[in-house]
Coordinates of C-alpha atoms and ligand atoms in Angstrom, one line a residue:
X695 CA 0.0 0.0 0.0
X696 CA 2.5 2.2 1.1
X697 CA 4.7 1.2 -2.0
X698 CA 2.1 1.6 -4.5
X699 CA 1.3 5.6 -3.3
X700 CA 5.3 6.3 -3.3
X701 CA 5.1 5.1 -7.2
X702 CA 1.6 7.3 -7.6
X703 CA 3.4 10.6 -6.1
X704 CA 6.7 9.7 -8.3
X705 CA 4.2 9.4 -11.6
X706 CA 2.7 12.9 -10.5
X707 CA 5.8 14.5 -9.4
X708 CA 7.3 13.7 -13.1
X709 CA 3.5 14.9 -14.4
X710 CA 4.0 18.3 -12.9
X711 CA 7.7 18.2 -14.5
X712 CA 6.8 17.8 -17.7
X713 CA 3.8 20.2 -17.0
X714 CA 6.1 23.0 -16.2
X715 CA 8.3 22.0 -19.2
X716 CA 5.7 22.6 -21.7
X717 CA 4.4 25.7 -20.1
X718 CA 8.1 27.4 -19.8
X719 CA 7.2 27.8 -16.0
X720 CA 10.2 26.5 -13.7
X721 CA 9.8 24.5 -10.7
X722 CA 12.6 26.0 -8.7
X723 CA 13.5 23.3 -5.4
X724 CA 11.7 25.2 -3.4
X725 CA 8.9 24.5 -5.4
X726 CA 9.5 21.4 -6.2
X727 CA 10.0 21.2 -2.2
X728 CA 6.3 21.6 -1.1
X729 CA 4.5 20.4 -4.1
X730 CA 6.7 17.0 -2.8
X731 CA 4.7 17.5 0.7
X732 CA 1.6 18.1 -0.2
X733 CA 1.7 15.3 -2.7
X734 CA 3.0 13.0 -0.1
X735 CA 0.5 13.8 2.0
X736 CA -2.5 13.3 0.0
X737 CA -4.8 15.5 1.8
X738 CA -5.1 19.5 2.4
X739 CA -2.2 21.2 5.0
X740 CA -2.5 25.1 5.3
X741 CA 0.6 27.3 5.2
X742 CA 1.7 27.0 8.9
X743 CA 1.4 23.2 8.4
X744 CA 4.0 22.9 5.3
X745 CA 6.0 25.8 7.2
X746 CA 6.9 23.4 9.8
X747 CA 7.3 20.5 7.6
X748 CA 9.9 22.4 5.6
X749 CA 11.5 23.4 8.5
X750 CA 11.7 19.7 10.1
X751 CA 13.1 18.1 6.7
X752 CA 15.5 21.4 6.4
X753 CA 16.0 22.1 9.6
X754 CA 15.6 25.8 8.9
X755 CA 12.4 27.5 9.5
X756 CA 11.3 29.3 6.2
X757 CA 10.0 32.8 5.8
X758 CA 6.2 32.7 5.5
X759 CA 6.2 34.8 2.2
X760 CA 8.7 31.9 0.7
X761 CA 6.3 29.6 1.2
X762 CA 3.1 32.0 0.2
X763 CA 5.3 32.4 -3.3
X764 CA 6.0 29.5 -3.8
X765 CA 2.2 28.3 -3.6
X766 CA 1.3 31.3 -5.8
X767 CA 3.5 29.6 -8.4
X768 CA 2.1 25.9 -8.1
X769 CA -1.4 27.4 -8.0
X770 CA -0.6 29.5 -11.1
X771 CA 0.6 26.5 -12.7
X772 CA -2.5 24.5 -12.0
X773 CA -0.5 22.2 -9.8
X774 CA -2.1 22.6 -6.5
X775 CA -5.8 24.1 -5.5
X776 CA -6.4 25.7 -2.8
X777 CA -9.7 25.4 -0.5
X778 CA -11.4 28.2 0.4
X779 CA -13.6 26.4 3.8
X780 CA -10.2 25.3 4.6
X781 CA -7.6 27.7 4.0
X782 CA -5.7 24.9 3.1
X783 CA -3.9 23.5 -0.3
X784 CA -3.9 20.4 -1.5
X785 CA -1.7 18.6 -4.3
X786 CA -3.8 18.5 -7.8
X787 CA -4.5 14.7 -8.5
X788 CA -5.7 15.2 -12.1
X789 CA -3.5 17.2 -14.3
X790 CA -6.3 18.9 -15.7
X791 CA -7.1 22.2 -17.7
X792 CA -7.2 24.9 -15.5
X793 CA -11.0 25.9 -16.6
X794 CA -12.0 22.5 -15.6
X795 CA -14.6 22.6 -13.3
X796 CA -13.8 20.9 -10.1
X797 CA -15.5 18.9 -7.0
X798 CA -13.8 18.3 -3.9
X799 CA -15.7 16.1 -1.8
X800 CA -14.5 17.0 2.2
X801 CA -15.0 14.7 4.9
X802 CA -15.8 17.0 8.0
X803 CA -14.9 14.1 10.7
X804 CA -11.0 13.3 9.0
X805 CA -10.3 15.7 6.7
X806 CA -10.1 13.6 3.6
X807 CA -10.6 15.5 0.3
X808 CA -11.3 13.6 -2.8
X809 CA -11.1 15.5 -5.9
X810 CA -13.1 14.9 -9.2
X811 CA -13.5 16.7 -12.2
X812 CA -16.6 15.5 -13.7
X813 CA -17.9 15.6 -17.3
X814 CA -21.1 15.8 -17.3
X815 CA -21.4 18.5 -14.5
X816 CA -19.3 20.6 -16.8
X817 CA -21.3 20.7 -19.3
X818 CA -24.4 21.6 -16.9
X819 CA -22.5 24.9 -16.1
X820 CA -21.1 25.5 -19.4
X821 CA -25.0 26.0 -20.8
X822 CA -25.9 27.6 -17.2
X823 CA -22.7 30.2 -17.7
X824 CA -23.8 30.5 -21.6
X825 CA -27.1 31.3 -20.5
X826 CA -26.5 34.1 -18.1
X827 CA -23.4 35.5 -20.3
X828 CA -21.4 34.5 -17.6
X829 CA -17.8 34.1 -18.6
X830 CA -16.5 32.0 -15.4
X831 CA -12.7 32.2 -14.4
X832 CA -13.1 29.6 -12.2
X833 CA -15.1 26.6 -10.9
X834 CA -14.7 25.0 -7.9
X835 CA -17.1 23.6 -5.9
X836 CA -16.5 22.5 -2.4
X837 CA -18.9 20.0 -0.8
X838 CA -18.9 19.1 2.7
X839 CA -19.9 16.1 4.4
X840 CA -18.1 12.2 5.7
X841 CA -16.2 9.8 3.9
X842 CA -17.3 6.6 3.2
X843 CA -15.1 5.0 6.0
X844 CA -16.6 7.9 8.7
X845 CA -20.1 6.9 7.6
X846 CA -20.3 3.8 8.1
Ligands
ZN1213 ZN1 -7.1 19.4 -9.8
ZN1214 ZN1 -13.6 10.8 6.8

């Protein structure tokens, strides 16, 4: 188990490479650095939480507006979303367009977040933005609730 999600972070850690590649955007180490943590840890960690975790695998505590940059960057880059309930940030598992609507589905009891992107629903607001003339920037819906292992 633990094997197979080292492999999954490595596949989308080499993802995000390439992303950046294509896009001319560079993943500097620091970068690099927390998109590493928060795909490692699978689930949202707000800025004081990857503050400490950079300091306990540097042993240096970085400035808070290193780490605010360095998010600005992988959220720029489509590489990591940010949730608004939370005021946390959490590692994109998809790879998709940025203009992709997405769901995150966030289990109040342990914090789990799963992310989908699903077709059909885009299209629903695509013919509700054509509608009003509404040109959306971005669409991200975040729906509260439990998991499937904190409801049973
Ligand atoms: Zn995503
Ligand atoms: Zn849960």
């Amino acid at each position: 188990m633990q094997q197979m999600r080292t492999k999954q972070t490595k596949g989308t850690l080499a993802a995000a490479e390439d992303r950046c590649r294509r896009e001319g955007a560079k993943l500097t180490p620091a970068r690099r650095q927390i998109l590493e943590i928060l795909m490692e840890e699978g689930r949202p960690l707000g800025a004081y939480d990857l503050i400490e975790r950079v300091a306990a695998a540097t042993g240096k505590h970085p400035a808070p507006i290193s780490i605010y940059r360095a998010l600005d960057f992988l959220l720029e880059n489509g590489l990591v979303h940010r949730l608004a309930s939370r005021n946390a940030y959490l590692a994109c598992a998809h790879g998709h367009e940025e203009k992709d609507p997405v769901v995150f589905l966030i289990c109040e009891k342990c914090g789990a977040v799963t992310e989908a992107t699903p077709k059909a629903l885009g299209r629903d607001l695509a013919s509700l933005a054509a509608e009003e003339g509404f040109k959306p920037r971005a669409q991200i819906m975040e729906i509260a609730g439990l998991c499937r292992a904190c409801s049973e």
